[in-house]
């Protein structure tokens, strides 16, 4: 097994253990045993459980980032891309939290720890928004003056919606299909695009 495959296996096993037992109740030995690797192998890749936890968060954020990149690569209008990115972001964050069981509690309790690891993901997402806004502005779709500022605001607004979305407090009783036109109206209004085509 290659170095990257071995490391990824350790991260995958750790994620499953953290989800099942919680971060505090999982030991480095648990990870080594469950992965079928020795403690020496585990310590070759990670100094401690904190490093393993960071690697798990990074791995989960990579999944989300890959999905956002797929949306950004679609050959659709910039305004449609923005709405799809917003919904993809929220759905993937919710899926990640639900998929990780007991890790869910750790995810919220250790928000500053998550934020440290999340910094690169946030920068990449803001850059995706900037590119789409710049494309939309160049095409005459968006009437915005400062692409960088609007990308920052969009990112932080979506980020602020994560917890309400995860707990089902956003758009109570609305399906994605019924909420999308309302979200589009708000977003398009902010982008200087008043009609939905």
PDB file of N, CA, C and O in Angstrom, residues 84-127:
ATOM      1  N   UNK A  84     -26.653  27.096  -7.316  1.00  0.00           N
ATOM      2  CA  UNK A  84     -26.286  25.685  -7.139  1.00  0.00           C
ATOM      3  C   UNK A  84     -25.126  25.534  -6.155  1.00  0.00           C
ATOM      4  O   UNK A  84     -25.107  24.602  -5.356  1.00  0.00           O
ATOM      5  N   UNK A  85     -24.167  26.461  -6.192  1.00  0.00           N
ATOM      6  CA  UNK A  85     -23.055  26.408  -5.227  1.00  0.00           C
ATOM      7  C   UNK A  85     -23.566  26.571  -3.795  1.00  0.00           C
ATOM      8  O   UNK A  85     -23.126  25.860  -2.888  1.00  0.00           O
ATOM      9  N   UNK A  86     -24.487  27.501  -3.603  1.00  0.00           N
ATOM     10  CA  UNK A  86     -25.035  27.735  -2.265  1.00  0.00           C
ATOM     11  C   UNK A  86     -25.709  26.460  -1.744  1.00  0.00           C
ATOM     12  O   UNK A  86     -25.435  26.008  -0.632  1.00  0.00           O
ATOM     13  N   UNK A  87     -26.571  25.866  -2.560  1.00  0.00           N
ATOM     14  CA  UNK A  87     -27.280  24.659  -2.124  1.00  0.00           C
ATOM     15  C   UNK A  87     -26.338  23.466  -1.969  1.00  0.00           C
ATOM     16  O   UNK A  87     -26.489  22.669  -1.040  1.00  0.00           O
ATOM     17  N   UNK A  88     -25.363  23.340  -2.853  1.00  0.00           N
ATOM     18  CA  UNK A  88     -24.400  22.239  -2.744  1.00  0.00           C
ATOM     19  C   UNK A  88     -23.600  22.370  -1.458  1.00  0.00           C
ATOM     20  O   UNK A  88     -23.404  21.387  -0.731  1.00  0.00           O
ATOM     21  N   UNK A  89     -23.154  23.577  -1.160  1.00  0.00           N
ATOM     22  CA  UNK A  89     -22.395  23.827   0.069  1.00  0.00           C
ATOM     23  C   UNK A  89     -23.206  23.385   1.290  1.00  0.00           C
ATOM     24  O   UNK A  89     -22.735  22.608   2.125  1.00  0.00           O
ATOM     25  N   UNK A  90     -24.438  23.878   1.387  1.00  0.00           N
ATOM     26  CA  UNK A  90     -25.268  23.573   2.561  1.00  0.00           C
ATOM     27  C   UNK A  90     -25.591  22.087   2.651  1.00  0.00           C
ATOM     28  O   UNK A  90     -25.522  21.488   3.737  1.00  0.00           O
ATOM     29  N   UNK A  91     -25.931  21.460   1.525  1.00  0.00           N
ATOM     30  CA  UNK A  91     -26.263  20.026   1.542  1.00  0.00           C
ATOM     31  C   UNK A  91     -25.054  19.180   1.937  1.00  0.00           C
ATOM     32  O   UNK A  91     -25.184  18.231   2.706  1.00  0.00           O
ATOM     33  N   UNK A  92     -23.884  19.522   1.405  1.00  0.00           N
ATOM     34  CA  UNK A  92     -22.686  18.739   1.709  1.00  0.00           C
ATOM     35  C   UNK A  92     -22.252  18.916   3.165  1.00  0.00           C
ATOM     36  O   UNK A  92     -21.804  17.954   3.798  1.00  0.00           O
ATOM     37  N   UNK A  93     -22.374  20.122   3.705  1.00  0.00           N
ATOM     38  CA  UNK A  93     -22.045  20.322   5.120  1.00  0.00           C
ATOM     39  C   UNK A  93     -22.982  19.484   5.986  1.00  0.00           C
ATOM     40  O   UNK A  93     -22.546  18.792   6.917  1.00  0.00           O
ATOM     41  N   UNK A  94     -24.269  19.517   5.669  1.00  0.00           N
ATOM     42  CA  UNK A  94     -25.235  18.731   6.449  1.00  0.00           C
ATOM     43  C   UNK A  94     -24.938  17.241   6.330  1.00  0.00           C
ATOM     44  O   UNK A  94     -24.929  16.516   7.335  1.00  0.00           O
ATOM     45  N   UNK A  95     -24.668  16.791   5.114  1.00  0.00           N
ATOM     46  CA  UNK A  95     -24.356  15.369   4.907  1.00  0.00           C
ATOM     47  C   UNK A  95     -23.118  14.969   5.706  1.00  0.00           C
ATOM     48  O   UNK A  95     -23.073  13.905   6.310  1.00  0.00           O
ATOM     49  N   UNK A  96     -22.111  15.838   5.729  1.00  0.00           N
ATOM     50  CA  UNK A  96     -20.877  15.558   6.461  1.00  0.00           C
ATOM     51  C   UNK A  96     -21.146  15.417   7.952  1.00  0.00           C
ATOM     52  O   UNK A  96     -20.665  14.497   8.596  1.00  0.00           O
ATOM     53  N   UNK A  97     -21.928  16.335   8.484  1.00  0.00           N
ATOM     54  CA  UNK A  97     -22.231  16.292   9.916  1.00  0.00           C
ATOM     55  C   UNK A  97     -23.062  15.049  10.253  1.00  0.00           C
ATOM     56  O   UNK A  97     -22.759  14.331  11.205  1.00  0.00           O
ATOM     57  N   UNK A  98     -24.075  14.764   9.457  1.00  0.00           N
ATOM     58  CA  UNK A  98     -24.927  13.596   9.709  1.00  0.00           C
ATOM     59  C   UNK A  98     -24.124  12.304   9.559  1.00  0.00           C
ATOM     60  O   UNK A  98     -24.239  11.386  10.369  1.00  0.00           O
ATOM     61  N   UNK A  99     -23.275  12.248   8.549  1.00  0.00           N
ATOM     62  CA  UNK A  99     -22.465  11.057   8.261  1.00  0.00           C
ATOM     63  C   UNK A  99     -21.498  10.740   9.394  1.00  0.00           C
ATOM     64  O   UNK A  99     -21.089   9.592   9.564  1.00  0.00           O
ATOM     65  N   UNK A 100     -21.149  11.749  10.154  1.00  0.00           N
ATOM     66  CA  UNK A 100     -20.135  11.564  11.174  1.00  0.00           C
ATOM     67  C   UNK A 100     -20.680  11.335  12.581  1.00  0.00           C
ATOM     68  O   UNK A 100     -19.933  11.417  13.548  1.00  0.00           O
ATOM     69  N   UNK A 101     -21.948  11.038  12.701  1.00  0.00           N
ATOM     70  CA  UNK A 101     -22.513  10.606  13.976  1.00  0.00           C
ATOM     71  C   UNK A 101     -22.058  11.390  15.182  1.00  0.00           C
ATOM     72  O   UNK A 101     -22.302  12.586  15.289  1.00  0.00           O
ATOM     73  N   UNK A 102     -21.369  10.713  16.112  1.00  0.00           N
ATOM     74  CA  UNK A 102     -20.902  11.358  17.337  1.00  0.00           C
ATOM     75  C   UNK A 102     -19.927  12.492  17.058  1.00  0.00           C
ATOM     76  O   UNK A 102     -19.762  13.382  17.876  1.00  0.00           O
ATOM     77  N   UNK A 103     -19.281  12.432  15.919  1.00  0.00           N
ATOM     78  CA  UNK A 103     -18.368  13.509  15.551  1.00  0.00           C
ATOM     79  C   UNK A 103     -19.137  14.816  15.423  1.00  0.00           C
ATOM     80  O   UNK A 103     -18.588  15.895  15.568  1.00  0.00           O
ATOM     81  N   UNK A 104     -20.456  14.699  15.200  1.00  0.00           N
ATOM     82  CA  UNK A 104     -21.312  15.875  15.091  1.00  0.00           C
ATOM     83  C   UNK A 104     -21.166  16.777  16.318  1.00  0.00           C
ATOM     84  O   UNK A 104     -21.020  17.982  16.197  1.00  0.00           O
ATOM     85  N   UNK A 105     -21.197  16.176  17.494  1.00  0.00           N
ATOM     86  CA  UNK A 105     -21.053  16.962  18.726  1.00  0.00           C
ATOM     87  C   UNK A 105     -19.677  17.629  18.763  1.00  0.00           C
ATOM     88  O   UNK A 105     -19.552  18.789  19.122  1.00  0.00           O
ATOM     89  N   UNK A 106     -18.650  16.878  18.372  1.00  0.00           N
ATOM     90  CA  UNK A 106     -17.300  17.439  18.356  1.00  0.00           C
ATOM     91  C   UNK A 106     -17.205  18.573  17.336  1.00  0.00           C
ATOM     92  O   UNK A 106     -16.539  19.567  17.561  1.00  0.00           O
ATOM     93  N   UNK A 107     -17.870  18.398  16.206  1.00  0.00           N
ATOM     94  CA  UNK A 107     -17.853  19.399  15.144  1.00  0.00           C
ATOM     95  C   UNK A 107     -18.305  20.745  15.690  1.00  0.00           C
ATOM     96  O   UNK A 107     -17.687  21.764  15.432  1.00  0.00           O
ATOM     97  N   UNK A 108     -19.365  20.760  16.477  1.00  0.00           N
ATOM     98  CA  UNK A 108     -19.875  22.019  17.005  1.00  0.00           C
ATOM     99  C   UNK A 108     -19.111  22.478  18.247  1.00  0.00           C
ATOM    100  O   UNK A 108     -18.889  23.657  18.429  1.00  0.00           O
ATOM    101  N   UNK A 109     -18.715  21.540  19.086  1.00  0.00           N
ATOM    102  CA  UNK A 109     -18.027  21.916  20.312  1.00  0.00           C
ATOM    103  C   UNK A 109     -16.640  22.488  20.015  1.00  0.00           C
ATOM    104  O   UNK A 109     -16.160  23.366  20.702  1.00  0.00           O
ATOM    105  N   UNK A 110     -15.983  21.960  19.004  1.00  0.00           N
ATOM    106  CA  UNK A 110     -14.626  22.386  18.676  1.00  0.00           C
ATOM    107  C   UNK A 110     -14.597  23.291  17.446  1.00  0.00           C
ATOM    108  O   UNK A 110     -13.774  23.125  16.567  1.00  0.00           O
ATOM    109  N   UNK A 111     -15.507  24.231  17.398  1.00  0.00           N
ATOM    110  CA  UNK A 111     -15.659  25.057  16.208  1.00  0.00           C
ATOM    111  C   UNK A 111     -14.380  25.832  15.877  1.00  0.00           C
ATOM    112  O   UNK A 111     -14.036  25.996  14.709  1.00  0.00           O
ATOM    113  N   UNK A 112     -13.630  26.268  16.884  1.00  0.00           N
ATOM    114  CA  UNK A 112     -12.392  27.007  16.600  1.00  0.00           C
ATOM    115  C   UNK A 112     -11.352  26.082  16.000  1.00  0.00           C
ATOM    116  O   UNK A 112     -10.577  26.477  15.133  1.00  0.00           O
ATOM    117  N   UNK A 113     -11.318  24.847  16.447  1.00  0.00           N
ATOM    118  CA  UNK A 113     -10.400  23.859  15.881  1.00  0.00           C
ATOM    119  C   UNK A 113     -10.762  23.607  14.413  1.00  0.00           C
ATOM    120  O   UNK A 113      -9.909  23.564  13.548  1.00  0.00           O
ATOM    121  N   UNK A 114     -12.047  23.456  14.162  1.00  0.00           N
ATOM    122  CA  UNK A 114     -12.534  23.247  12.794  1.00  0.00           C
ATOM    123  C   UNK A 114     -12.180  24.460  11.939  1.00  0.00           C
ATOM    124  O   UNK A 114     -11.741  24.324  10.793  1.00  0.00           O
ATOM    125  N   UNK A 115     -12.343  25.655  12.483  1.00  0.00           N
ATOM    126  CA  UNK A 115     -12.054  26.881  11.740  1.00  0.00           C
ATOM    127  C   UNK A 115     -10.591  26.955  11.310  1.00  0.00           C
ATOM    128  O   UNK A 115     -10.284  27.427  10.214  1.00  0.00           O
ATOM    129  N   UNK A 116      -9.682  26.497  12.166  1.00  0.00           N
ATOM    130  CA  UNK A 116      -8.266  26.506  11.811  1.00  0.00           C
ATOM    131  C   UNK A 116      -8.019  25.650  10.567  1.00  0.00           C
ATOM    132  O   UNK A 116      -7.309  26.056   9.656  1.00  0.00           O
ATOM    133  N   UNK A 117      -8.598  24.466  10.560  1.00  0.00           N
ATOM    134  CA  UNK A 117      -8.404  23.546   9.445  1.00  0.00           C
ATOM    135  C   UNK A 117      -9.148  24.035   8.210  1.00  0.00           C
ATOM    136  O   UNK A 117      -8.724  23.831   7.085  1.00  0.00           O
ATOM    137  N   UNK A 118     -10.251  24.715   8.427  1.00  0.00           N
ATOM    138  CA  UNK A 118     -11.144  25.121   7.348  1.00  0.00           C
ATOM    139  C   UNK A 118     -10.649  26.335   6.559  1.00  0.00           C
ATOM    140  O   UNK A 118     -11.186  26.646   5.497  1.00  0.00           O
ATOM    141  N   UNK A 119      -9.635  27.003   7.041  1.00  0.00           N
ATOM    142  CA  UNK A 119      -9.179  28.261   6.442  1.00  0.00           C
ATOM    143  C   UNK A 119      -8.912  28.133   4.933  1.00  0.00           C
ATOM    144  O   UNK A 119      -9.356  28.952   4.146  1.00  0.00           O
ATOM    145  N   UNK A 120      -8.190  27.105   4.516  1.00  0.00           N
ATOM    146  CA  UNK A 120      -7.875  26.940   3.091  1.00  0.00           C
ATOM    147  C   UNK A 120      -9.144  26.675   2.288  1.00  0.00           C
ATOM    148  O   UNK A 120      -9.311  27.222   1.197  1.00  0.00           O
ATOM    149  N   UNK A 121     -10.044  25.854   2.829  1.00  0.00           N
ATOM    150  CA  UNK A 121     -11.305  25.597   2.129  1.00  0.00           C
ATOM    151  C   UNK A 121     -12.058  26.913   1.919  1.00  0.00           C
ATOM    152  O   UNK A 121     -12.561  27.179   0.830  1.00  0.00           O
ATOM    153  N   UNK A 122     -12.149  27.721   2.961  1.00  0.00           N
ATOM    154  CA  UNK A 122     -12.856  29.000   2.864  1.00  0.00           C
ATOM    155  C   UNK A 122     -12.240  29.887   1.783  1.00  0.00           C
ATOM    156  O   UNK A 122     -12.946  30.491   0.977  1.00  0.00           O
ATOM    157  N   UNK A 123     -10.906  29.962   1.752  1.00  0.00           N
ATOM    158  CA  UNK A 123     -10.224  30.779   0.740  1.00  0.00           C
ATOM    159  C   UNK A 123     -10.537  30.276  -0.666  1.00  0.00           C
ATOM    160  O   UNK A 123     -10.786  31.062  -1.582  1.00  0.00           O
ATOM    161  N   UNK A 124     -10.533  28.946  -0.840  1.00  0.00           N
ATOM    162  CA  UNK A 124     -10.834  28.359  -2.153  1.00  0.00           C
ATOM    163  C   UNK A 124     -12.276  28.637  -2.569  1.00  0.00           C
ATOM    164  O   UNK A 124     -12.551  28.928  -3.739  1.00  0.00           O
ATOM    165  N   UNK A 125     -13.199  28.556  -1.613  1.00  0.00           N
ATOM    166  CA  UNK A 125     -14.597  28.811  -1.943  1.00  0.00           C
ATOM    167  C   UNK A 125     -14.806  30.280  -2.333  1.00  0.00           C
ATOM    168  O   UNK A 125     -15.509  30.568  -3.307  1.00  0.00           O
ATOM    169  N   UNK A 126     -14.189  31.179  -1.613  1.00  0.00           N
ATOM    170  CA  UNK A 126     -14.294  32.600  -1.950  1.00  0.00           C
ATOM    171  C   UNK A 126     -13.750  32.832  -3.362  1.00  0.00           C
ATOM    172  O   UNK A 126     -14.338  33.567  -4.155  1.00  0.00           O
ATOM    173  N   UNK A 127     -12.665  32.168  -3.693  1.00  0.00           N
ATOM    174  CA  UNK A 127     -12.087  32.300  -5.031  1.00  0.00           C
ATOM    175  C   UNK A 127     -13.043  31.780  -6.105  1.00  0.00           C
ATOM    176  O   UNK A 127     -13.150  32.366  -7.181  1.00  0.00           O
TER     177      UNK A 127
END
